[in-house]
Amino acid sequence: MNKLELALVFHHHQPSGNLPEMFEKAFREAYEPFVDALERHPGVRVTLHYSGALLDDIRERRPAFLEKLRALQARGQVELLGGAMYEPILAAIPDRDKLGQIRYNAEVLEEMFGVRPRGVWLAERVWEPHFPAILEAAGVKYTLLDDTQFEAIGYAPGDLLGSYLTEEEGRAVEVFPMNTELRPLLPFEPPQRFLEALRKLMPTAPETPETPLPLVVIGEDGEKFGLWEGTAQICYEGGWLDRFFEALEKATDWLSTTTLEARVKTARPLSHAYLPSGAYAEMGEWSLPLEAAAAFRAARERGVPVPRLAGGHWRNFLVKYPEVGAMQKRMAYVSRKLHNTPRAPQQAYVHLYRAQAGDAYWHAHHGGAYHNFLRFSVYRNLIEAENAVEPRKYSWLEIEYVDIDADGSEEVVVESNTMNLHFKPRSGGTLTEWDFRPRAVNLTDSFTRRREPYHAGTDLLLDHYLRRSLIDHFVGGEVSLQQFAQGDYLELGDFVHGDFEAGKYRNRVTLRRVGTVRGPAGVPVEVELKKSVRVLPKENRLEIEYKITNHGDWDIITRFGSEWNFGLLAAHAPDRYYAVGGRRVADLGSTFETRDVAQASLVDEWLGLEVSFEFEGREALLWNHPVETLVPGAPGGALEAVYQSSVTMPLWDLDLPKRRSRRLAYSVVVRER
């Protein structure tokens, strides 16, 4: 009788920076009962992968769980698969960090289990053709991809019952195709139904001593066995997982379970295969622009086979979401810093690797880059990495022109012992990042309100510019706060998106633009706007000064506002709020205006800081409102408002006669509480 081998691979992952209660829930409802079931069925061999955040949690907090895994591995029932430590998308990080993350993960697993892994799990199965050289250099012998990535270049399902060898510059790794047709059966169909479908994959040709046993690889998320809605009842209360393992143990006349490591030792690859850049099929849809994604989805619904749909490239996310692109380039900038620092401490690299956790760098049908706590974790770890290699005990400040985001235009980068500031002259002269280093927080992290495929038929508030800070608005006096918050107003100037000239002198950054502001009857009037930011690291203070000059032939009467976005994680938490004149007035999710303001603050007691605006000489009208995006709470679930930032915008009435100038000044200071 012909026989078949089955390799079951279970991938377990929680994002670095995820909420502690999610870790507890995942172990309680999925990871621990799954391992308990394996203990009851010693005849079932599996390969398990745990991403770095879970390995850290297991090492630090779950000794009993660790001992169970060690026992399962010692009796040959479980293989622990390696990977890049904190589950980065390999395409998003520098090659030196690909090597570093994989080697670090291997060291951790060897320390925990006494065996160095030879295989790796690739986050989101994102693949690029140059990976084999890097993987081989990191000591990797094999990895896994979806079968659709093989079928896209002409392989038939019957060709994929084993591994293939792929290489770059003679450096080779084995790649196991994972069957995607059988995957949806687990754990929703009876175990016997799965075995019947599996048996149909058995080749009809008789086996020979020279040919390895046909192999089917099933790769599944561990969260699908207890954490997905309803699966805890199916798998454990209803006994599905025990019945599934029992069925595998009883089918030994034609089926044997194996680990990937065991298979590599006993069977040769079928042949060579050279795979193009790609990922699983849905990722190709999600990375596309809105209209292209709709066309892709329509083609799939018409029945066009998935392998024939090219989809997008994962790196498209860096363009589709400029905030993600900026964060990824910021990460690469910190990586260069560390690798250029002699004897950088290991902890600095751990922070860098945690900042490379892939979840924050893309978005599908829920979560991802829209989750502020994931971006918060990225920036916190990047700042901690910098703190580990740069002096903090004395005051210093440097201002440089650096093209951090690789767009061909230089940013102005201010770095000091207490603050980092990044200005983008070619995009409104805006402040794109303001790091407060003592608390390792990017104060101005936000995300723009934009339309997504799941918004069809939904009324949305959309932004016409990226949510940054130090954004210069000219609006009519008739525009209300509600209209501004909804984006339903006319921008009278061309400064929000315009190009600025940048300059630097000592501790000061200057940004200048000659643009236009609509004057009487909508006539464009030439206006020069120059803003100066003086950085005082010892005081954690920014002194902002505007000089606005009317070079035209018409007088202008308008209102000028300077917009800031502060991303402080929670809109309605009792320990995060606005204060005006030292008096608490509203939480950070509130929309309100205050007239004649001399001082106002955003307070975050959880982070232990306060951001204070101080208006000297001329009081301001202050507008405050939240920026919230609508995102499904779960795949296919109802849309939920996700807090991104709190807008604080001082405004002044501006009477600007022709050939005259006006000056406005205020300070923003951060204080620890």
XYZ file of C-alpha atoms in Angstrom:
673
model
C 0.000 0.000 0.000
C 1.227 3.499 -0.839
C 1.950 5.716 2.137
C 1.919 9.434 2.800
C 3.782 11.674 5.235
C 2.081 14.612 6.927
C 3.990 17.525 8.461
C 1.812 19.692 10.697
C 3.373 23.093 11.409
C 1.741 25.385 13.966
C 2.811 29.029 14.057
C 2.160 30.968 17.286
C 2.511 34.731 17.372
C 1.644 37.786 19.418
C 2.962 41.184 18.345
C 5.763 42.782 20.289
C 4.011 45.542 22.207
C 0.642 43.785 22.287
C -1.517 44.263 25.361
C -0.574 42.018 28.339
C -4.133 40.743 28.642
C -3.916 39.399 25.079
C -0.905 37.275 26.026
C -2.807 35.861 29.001
C -5.869 35.119 26.900
C -3.830 33.441 24.151
C -2.031 31.084 26.533
C -5.142 30.302 28.544
C -7.481 29.640 25.631
C -5.157 28.309 22.915
C -1.476 27.644 23.531
C -1.636 25.741 26.832
C -4.593 23.445 26.024
C -3.010 22.663 22.642
C 0.217 21.477 24.269
C -1.810 19.504 26.826
C -3.511 17.691 23.935
C -0.138 16.854 22.390
C 0.944 15.291 25.687
C -2.073 12.977 25.511
C -1.185 11.824 21.978
C 2.494 10.820 21.824
C 2.009 9.243 18.390
C 1.493 12.637 16.725
C 4.633 14.520 15.688
C 4.427 18.243 14.922
C 6.586 21.298 14.285
C 5.911 24.332 16.482
C 6.982 27.927 15.983
C 6.775 30.646 18.640
C 7.678 34.208 17.706
C 10.104 36.205 19.833
C 7.592 38.088 21.976
C 6.104 34.729 23.009
C 9.527 33.217 23.669
C 10.335 36.173 25.931
C 7.046 35.681 27.741
C 7.603 31.930 28.131
C 11.137 32.408 29.473
C 10.154 35.102 31.932
C 6.707 34.068 33.127
C 5.766 30.478 32.222
C 8.240 27.908 33.589
C 5.653 25.092 33.636
C 4.773 25.643 29.975
C 8.469 25.702 29.081
C 9.050 22.372 30.829
C 6.182 20.788 28.889
C 7.697 21.926 25.601
C 11.112 20.635 26.634
C 9.655 17.231 27.469
C 7.804 17.002 24.145
C 10.949 17.929 22.268
C 13.102 15.491 24.242
C 10.895 12.551 23.252
C 11.075 13.536 19.574
C 7.428 14.506 19.289
C 7.972 18.224 18.722
C 10.400 20.233 16.627
C 10.896 23.889 17.593
C 11.149 25.930 14.417
C 13.260 29.069 14.264
C 12.670 32.368 12.527
C 13.558 36.026 12.692
C 13.219 36.748 16.412
C 10.486 39.376 16.623
C 8.587 38.346 13.481
C 9.726 41.098 11.107
C 8.736 41.142 7.473
C 12.182 40.253 6.133
C 11.676 42.431 3.061
C 11.294 45.463 5.345
C 14.552 45.230 7.283
C 18.224 45.545 6.284
C 20.063 42.345 5.374
C 22.385 42.739 8.368
C 19.331 42.676 10.635
C 17.840 39.677 8.844
C 21.001 37.823 9.829
C 20.986 39.287 13.325
C 17.343 38.448 14.047
C 17.621 34.847 12.796
C 20.847 34.211 14.692
C 19.484 35.792 17.864
C 16.366 33.619 17.668
C 18.526 30.523 17.157
C 20.612 31.421 20.215
C 17.491 31.886 22.346
C 16.003 28.560 21.234
C 19.304 26.780 21.822
C 19.461 28.263 25.315
C 15.861 27.235 26.045
C 15.839 23.766 24.454
C 19.455 22.750 23.939
C 19.065 22.407 20.158
C 19.812 24.991 17.490
C 17.002 25.126 14.899
C 17.804 24.519 11.252
C 14.488 25.710 9.818
C 12.707 29.066 9.930
C 9.187 30.411 9.658
C 8.886 33.459 7.369
C 6.501 36.141 8.626
C 3.447 36.378 6.350
C 5.335 34.108 3.911
C 6.823 37.223 2.316
C 9.536 36.027 -0.050
C 12.114 37.720 -2.257
C 14.539 35.896 -4.579
C 17.703 37.035 -2.774
C 16.634 35.496 0.551
C 18.419 32.118 0.083
C 21.864 33.710 0.362
C 20.915 35.443 3.609
C 19.153 32.411 5.076
C 22.059 30.116 4.292
C 24.511 32.594 5.821
C 22.393 32.535 8.995
C 22.674 28.741 9.198
C 19.188 28.020 7.844
C 18.595 24.790 5.915
C 14.857 25.000 5.164
C 11.744 27.168 5.271
C 8.093 27.132 4.142
C 5.906 29.024 1.661
C 2.330 28.619 0.445
C 1.714 26.283 -2.479
C 0.082 29.173 -4.366
C 3.506 30.805 -4.583
C 4.674 27.737 -6.531
C 1.493 27.447 -8.575
C 1.900 31.073 -9.682
C 4.916 29.991 -11.757
C 3.329 26.879 -13.217
C 3.639 24.083 -10.673
C 0.647 21.746 -10.409
C -0.652 20.511 -7.030
C 0.712 17.049 -7.759
C 4.202 18.518 -8.112
C 4.213 19.835 -4.560
C 4.429 16.651 -2.473
C 7.916 17.325 -1.184
C 10.483 20.076 -0.856
C 12.372 22.065 -3.471
C 15.846 23.505 -3.443
C 16.306 27.172 -4.261
C 19.488 29.203 -4.272
C 21.097 32.587 -4.779
C 24.770 32.799 -5.747
C 25.148 29.110 -4.942
C 23.746 29.465 -1.415
C 20.824 27.084 -1.142
C 17.888 26.345 1.160
C 15.035 23.866 0.940
C 11.518 25.263 0.626
C 8.460 23.246 1.662
C 5.182 24.119 -0.106
C 2.274 24.333 2.357
C -1.066 22.989 1.169
C -3.703 25.741 1.217
C -6.667 23.626 0.046
C -6.831 21.504 3.196
C -6.032 24.319 5.607
C -9.626 25.665 5.873
C -10.876 22.263 7.080
C -9.042 22.663 10.396
C -10.676 22.781 12.934
C -14.115 23.334 11.410
C -14.762 19.991 9.691
C -14.810 16.505 11.255
C -11.319 14.945 11.408
C -12.409 12.127 9.104
C -13.296 14.645 6.418
C -9.748 16.008 6.580
C -8.258 12.506 6.308
C -10.444 11.683 3.317
C -9.307 14.846 1.533
C -5.705 14.132 2.480
C -5.866 10.590 1.132
C -7.002 11.866 -2.256
C -3.596 13.533 -2.615
C -1.879 10.135 -2.548
C -0.063 9.519 -5.857
C -1.393 6.567 -7.825
C 2.009 5.521 -9.146
C 3.646 2.733 -7.124
C 6.418 3.720 -4.763
C 10.026 2.844 -5.512
C 13.015 2.705 -3.164
C 14.524 5.721 -4.951
C 11.578 8.072 -4.456
C 10.815 9.651 -1.075
C 7.392 9.255 0.462
C 5.020 11.938 -0.782
C 4.734 14.704 1.799
C 1.873 17.082 2.559
C 2.708 20.108 4.707
C -0.061 21.952 6.546
C 0.898 25.262 8.128
C -1.592 26.778 10.558
C -1.817 29.655 13.012
C -1.850 28.360 16.568
C -4.439 31.012 17.431
C -6.899 29.175 15.188
C -7.058 26.454 17.846
C -8.706 28.281 20.707
C -8.277 32.028 20.221
C -10.373 32.553 17.099
C -14.009 33.144 17.905
C -15.767 29.879 18.740
C -12.705 27.657 18.317
C -12.091 27.092 22.040
C -15.522 25.467 22.214
C -14.842 23.411 19.077
C -11.316 22.277 19.916
C -11.461 21.681 23.653
C -14.987 21.734 25.041
C -16.211 19.799 22.002
C -13.117 17.574 21.881
C -12.259 18.189 18.215
C -8.486 18.359 18.754
C -8.305 15.073 20.661
C -10.426 13.370 17.985
C -8.163 14.804 15.287
C -5.001 13.526 16.953
C -6.642 10.129 17.610
C -7.577 9.843 13.935
C -3.971 10.515 12.923
C -2.702 7.881 15.359
C -5.122 5.275 13.961
C -4.223 5.908 10.302
C -0.690 4.529 10.534
C -1.340 1.936 7.813
C -1.171 4.698 5.192
C -0.174 7.881 7.022
C 2.663 8.951 9.295
C 3.231 12.325 10.900
C 6.692 13.831 10.794
C 8.571 17.001 11.588
C 10.276 19.116 8.965
C 13.647 18.416 10.538
C 13.088 14.655 10.312
C 11.984 14.956 6.698
C 15.115 16.894 5.718
C 17.252 14.139 7.238
C 15.481 11.313 5.401
C 14.428 12.670 1.998
C 16.057 14.672 -0.772
C 14.415 17.697 -2.405
C 12.409 16.934 -5.535
C 14.256 19.442 -7.713
C 15.217 23.104 -7.968
C 12.650 25.920 -7.962
C 13.174 29.652 -8.395
C 10.373 31.662 -6.836
C 9.512 35.303 -7.559
C 8.769 37.934 -4.933
C 5.442 37.273 -3.268
C 3.460 36.281 -0.208
C 0.167 34.527 0.405
C -2.598 35.493 -1.999
C -4.563 37.838 0.268
C -1.452 39.888 0.982
C -1.216 40.622 -2.727
C -4.695 42.149 -2.569
C -4.178 44.136 0.628
C -1.003 45.810 -0.608
C -2.721 47.199 -3.719
C -4.127 50.737 -3.993
C -7.858 51.022 -3.339
C -9.173 50.736 -6.920
C -6.701 48.035 -7.935
C -7.595 46.031 -4.824
C -11.277 46.219 -5.785
C -10.473 44.912 -9.288
C -8.372 42.097 -7.803
C -11.186 41.101 -5.458
C -13.749 41.196 -8.270
C -11.594 38.921 -10.424
C -11.242 36.449 -7.582
C -15.005 36.466 -7.011
C -15.512 35.717 -10.731
C -13.537 32.530 -10.204
C -10.165 33.509 -11.653
C -7.698 31.077 -10.010
C -5.669 32.743 -7.276
C -2.265 31.735 -8.735
C -3.115 33.670 -11.905
C -3.797 36.879 -9.980
C -0.540 38.741 -9.612
C -1.652 41.080 -6.840
C 0.693 43.628 -5.340
C 4.155 43.518 -3.840
C 4.521 43.635 -0.051
C 6.709 46.742 -0.302
C 3.696 48.576 -1.744
C 2.596 49.072 1.879
C 5.491 51.514 2.296
C 3.898 53.692 -0.391
C 0.236 53.020 0.304
C 0.677 54.231 3.889
C 3.293 57.026 4.071
C 3.287 56.734 7.867
C 4.459 53.127 7.505
C 7.083 54.119 4.955
C 8.410 56.811 7.301
C 8.506 54.387 10.236
C 10.345 51.772 8.181
C 12.935 54.317 7.023
C 13.316 55.548 10.600
C 13.996 51.965 11.654
C 16.655 51.589 8.953
C 18.236 54.872 10.125
C 18.545 53.541 13.681
C 19.915 50.257 12.340
C 22.703 52.165 10.582
C 23.446 54.053 13.792
C 23.849 50.862 15.779
C 25.971 49.090 13.198
C 28.220 52.163 12.921
C 28.705 52.283 16.699
C 31.704 50.260 17.910
C 30.743 47.774 20.619
C 27.062 48.723 20.663
C 25.485 46.806 23.570
C 23.376 43.735 22.839
C 20.357 45.354 24.486
C 20.423 48.099 21.843
C 20.035 45.437 19.154
C 17.225 43.748 21.094
C 15.335 47.055 21.069
C 16.016 47.445 17.343
C 14.779 43.921 16.629
C 11.616 44.508 18.648
C 11.031 47.696 16.662
C 11.167 45.593 13.483
C 8.186 43.426 14.516
C 6.186 43.216 11.314
C 2.627 43.756 12.568
C 2.893 47.564 12.619
C 4.216 47.806 9.053
C 1.152 46.684 7.069
C -2.629 46.544 7.187
C -5.164 43.986 5.996
C -8.823 43.942 6.994
C -8.274 44.943 10.619
C -5.578 46.160 12.998
C -1.977 46.304 11.864
C -0.626 49.788 11.186
C -3.875 51.359 12.398
C -3.243 50.069 15.942
C -1.587 52.962 17.750
C -0.088 50.710 20.441
C 1.846 48.741 17.796
C 3.365 51.908 16.340
C 3.993 53.158 19.885
C 6.019 50.009 20.575
C 8.040 50.467 17.375
C 8.992 54.044 18.204
C 9.603 53.299 21.883
C 12.082 50.573 20.984
C 13.796 52.705 18.332
C 14.287 55.505 20.848
C 15.501 53.055 23.505
C 18.007 51.677 20.981
C 19.320 55.194 20.352
C 19.396 55.922 24.073
C 21.628 52.880 24.552
C 24.356 54.189 22.224
C 24.158 57.984 22.558
C 25.186 60.106 25.567
C 22.401 61.222 27.880
C 24.300 62.514 30.927
C 25.197 65.921 29.487
C 23.426 68.382 27.240
C 24.174 68.274 23.512
C 22.421 69.138 20.260
C 23.122 68.467 16.585
C 21.203 69.586 13.496
C 21.845 67.838 10.189
C 20.339 67.579 6.718
C 19.605 63.875 6.140
C 17.411 62.149 3.569
C 16.068 59.643 6.086
C 13.049 58.566 4.038
C 15.044 58.115 0.796
C 12.700 60.299 -1.268
C 15.491 62.357 -2.824
C 14.923 65.370 -0.551
C 16.701 66.058 2.705
C 14.897 66.318 6.010
C 16.144 68.474 8.860
C 17.030 66.188 11.758
C 17.562 67.641 15.218
C 19.020 65.284 17.816
C 19.858 66.044 21.421
C 20.168 64.310 24.760
C 16.464 64.861 25.506
C 14.672 65.285 22.170
C 14.710 64.254 18.515
C 12.837 66.318 15.923
C 12.394 65.537 12.227
C 11.216 68.283 9.859
C 10.141 67.686 6.267
C 10.655 70.865 4.213
C 9.230 69.406 0.983
C 5.918 68.538 2.642
C 4.559 71.665 4.262
C 7.661 72.255 6.353
C 5.985 69.986 8.889
C 7.295 68.307 12.010
C 6.979 64.589 11.262
C 8.420 63.238 14.507
C 9.083 64.612 17.973
C 10.695 62.127 20.342
C 10.909 62.760 24.058
C 13.851 60.558 24.958
C 13.506 60.383 28.776
C 10.171 58.591 28.290
C 11.091 56.968 24.940
C 7.945 58.188 23.209
C 7.231 59.733 19.818
C 4.796 62.428 20.910
C 3.478 63.192 17.425
C 2.716 59.716 16.067
C -0.632 59.640 14.255
C -2.386 58.018 11.299
C -4.349 59.647 8.504
C -8.065 59.062 7.931
C -8.346 57.395 4.514
C -10.771 55.144 2.670
C -10.271 51.363 2.786
C -12.085 48.568 0.891
C -14.137 47.650 3.968
C -15.553 51.211 4.090
C -17.866 50.625 1.114
C -21.218 52.274 1.808
C -19.944 54.028 4.950
C -19.902 57.794 5.464
C -16.369 58.736 6.451
C -14.360 61.659 7.691
C -11.348 61.810 5.368
C -8.152 63.834 5.578
C -6.690 65.707 2.625
C -3.245 65.890 4.231
C -1.061 63.667 6.409
C -1.561 64.043 10.153
C 1.723 65.634 11.155
C 2.527 68.696 13.272
C 3.425 72.338 12.739
C 0.948 72.384 9.823
C 0.135 75.912 8.652
C -3.533 76.658 7.961
C -5.197 79.799 6.617
C -8.970 79.555 7.095
C -11.849 81.967 6.908
C -13.354 83.380 10.059
C -16.631 81.632 9.248
C -15.052 78.152 9.525
C -16.117 76.360 12.711
C -14.196 73.804 14.743
C -16.695 71.111 13.708
C -16.135 71.863 10.022
C -12.383 71.798 10.478
C -12.483 68.499 12.412
C -14.585 66.937 9.646
C -12.345 68.255 6.867
C -15.325 70.192 5.499
C -13.764 73.605 4.943
C -11.820 75.614 2.374
C -8.059 75.937 2.830
C -7.237 79.520 1.795
C -3.461 79.066 1.636
C -1.193 76.644 -0.227
C 1.146 75.982 2.689
C -0.187 72.640 3.982
C 1.379 70.661 1.118
C 3.842 73.237 -0.191
C 7.627 73.127 -0.490
C 9.599 75.073 2.109
C 13.224 76.159 2.090
C 15.083 74.968 5.176
C 17.899 76.517 7.149
C 19.721 75.836 10.403
C 21.819 77.926 12.736
C 23.058 76.790 16.137
C 19.934 75.513 17.920
C 17.420 76.929 15.453
C 15.627 75.480 12.414
C 14.013 77.860 9.925
C 11.453 76.954 7.276
C 10.394 79.473 4.632
C 7.913 79.470 1.774
C 6.600 82.116 -0.594
C 3.103 80.973 -1.480
C -0.376 82.386 -1.842
C -3.385 83.072 0.341
C -6.802 83.832 -1.096
C -7.652 87.461 -0.550
C -10.757 89.487 -1.425
C -13.050 87.720 -3.916
C -10.725 84.716 -3.888
C -7.822 86.572 -5.511
C -4.513 84.787 -4.753
C -2.172 87.093 -2.864
C 1.552 86.412 -2.576
C 2.442 85.686 1.053
C 5.755 84.739 2.596
C 5.645 82.521 5.673
C 8.749 81.955 7.742
C 8.644 79.773 10.829
C 11.506 79.364 13.229
C 11.879 76.607 15.810
C 14.422 77.156 18.568
C 15.282 73.913 20.370
C 16.241 74.068 24.058
C 17.186 70.537 25.210
C 17.817 71.415 28.868
C 14.285 72.758 29.214
C 12.639 70.270 26.816
C 11.277 73.370 25.116
C 10.518 74.456 21.559
C 10.153 78.170 20.891
C 8.069 78.740 17.765
C 8.053 82.059 15.937
C 6.172 82.945 12.752
C 6.742 85.910 10.486
C 3.987 86.236 7.873
C 4.459 88.899 5.176
C 1.958 90.110 2.588
C 3.889 90.807 -0.644
C 0.739 91.331 -2.699
C -1.378 94.313 -3.655
C -4.420 93.338 -1.575
C -5.059 93.448 2.146
C -5.824 90.076 3.716
C -8.137 89.399 6.632
C -8.027 85.739 7.599
C -7.384 83.355 10.454
C -4.086 81.499 10.884
C -3.688 78.197 12.726
C -0.684 76.025 13.626
C -1.823 72.388 13.907
C -0.225 69.761 16.158
C -1.132 66.075 16.458
C -0.259 64.222 19.654
C -0.621 60.435 19.769
C -1.016 59.501 23.443
C -2.682 56.081 22.967
C -6.011 56.551 24.773
C -8.768 59.056 24.027
C -11.026 58.464 27.020
C -8.762 57.155 29.781
C -9.180 59.042 33.074
C -5.419 59.557 33.389
C -5.106 61.342 30.009
C -6.714 64.750 29.614
C -6.546 68.410 28.593
C -5.889 71.165 31.107
C -6.333 74.883 30.430
C -4.760 77.382 32.773
C -3.854 74.537 35.127
C -7.453 73.273 35.337
C -8.532 69.891 33.965
C -11.234 70.432 31.336
C -11.757 67.329 29.135
C -10.361 63.963 28.066
C -8.224 63.612 24.941
C -11.168 62.378 22.889
C -13.092 65.635 23.318
C -13.894 68.283 20.725
C -13.982 71.807 22.135
C -12.637 75.305 21.685
C -11.287 77.732 24.254
C -10.868 81.466 23.750
C -8.172 83.770 25.083
C -5.813 80.982 26.098
C -2.484 81.855 27.701
C -1.519 78.295 28.671
C -2.920 74.830 27.913
C -1.632 71.268 28.329
C -2.120 67.677 27.299
C -1.469 65.463 30.318
C -0.617 61.762 30.213
C -0.241 60.442 33.748
C 0.359 56.896 32.462
C 3.447 58.037 30.537
C 4.302 60.537 33.249
C 4.488 63.627 31.074
C 2.742 66.860 30.171
C 2.944 68.777 26.871
C 2.257 72.440 27.526
C 1.528 75.316 25.124
C 2.482 78.772 26.376
C 1.338 81.891 24.527
C 3.246 85.022 25.422
C 2.244 88.457 24.236
C -0.865 87.376 22.353
C -3.402 84.870 23.627
C -4.833 82.309 21.222
C -8.082 80.662 20.305
C -7.493 76.941 20.868
C -9.183 74.145 18.917
C -9.004 70.553 20.130
C -10.457 67.444 18.540
C -9.559 63.750 18.189
C -8.484 61.965 15.020
C -10.157 58.557 14.843
C -10.116 55.973 12.063
C -12.823 53.373 11.420
C -11.368 49.855 11.379
C -13.030 46.431 11.827
C -12.506 45.090 15.331
C -12.001 41.612 13.829
C -11.885 40.221 10.271
C -15.324 40.868 8.828
C -16.469 42.495 12.066
C -18.201 45.793 12.734
C -16.291 49.022 12.222
C -14.865 50.528 15.392
C -13.395 53.971 16.035
C -9.648 53.688 16.670
C -8.005 56.694 18.315
C -4.956 58.012 16.472
C -4.176 61.438 17.909
C -5.465 64.593 19.547
C -5.314 67.782 17.519
C -4.280 70.926 19.349
C -4.334 74.015 17.152
C -3.819 77.583 18.323
C -5.412 80.167 16.004
C -5.133 83.920 15.667
C -7.152 86.433 13.696
C -4.771 87.837 11.110
C -5.230 91.329 9.689
C -2.452 91.547 7.107
C -2.327 94.771 5.051
C -0.377 94.762 1.816
C 3.408 95.109 2.190
C 3.154 94.470 5.924
C 4.242 91.652 8.239
C 2.848 90.086 11.383
C 4.696 88.070 14.020
C 3.253 85.286 16.162
C 5.091 83.346 18.840
C 4.466 80.563 21.323
C 6.343 77.781 23.106
C 5.736 74.071 23.522
C 7.424 72.371 26.451
C 7.445 68.800 27.761
C 7.578 68.220 31.489
C 7.906 64.979 33.395
C 5.316 64.365 36.085
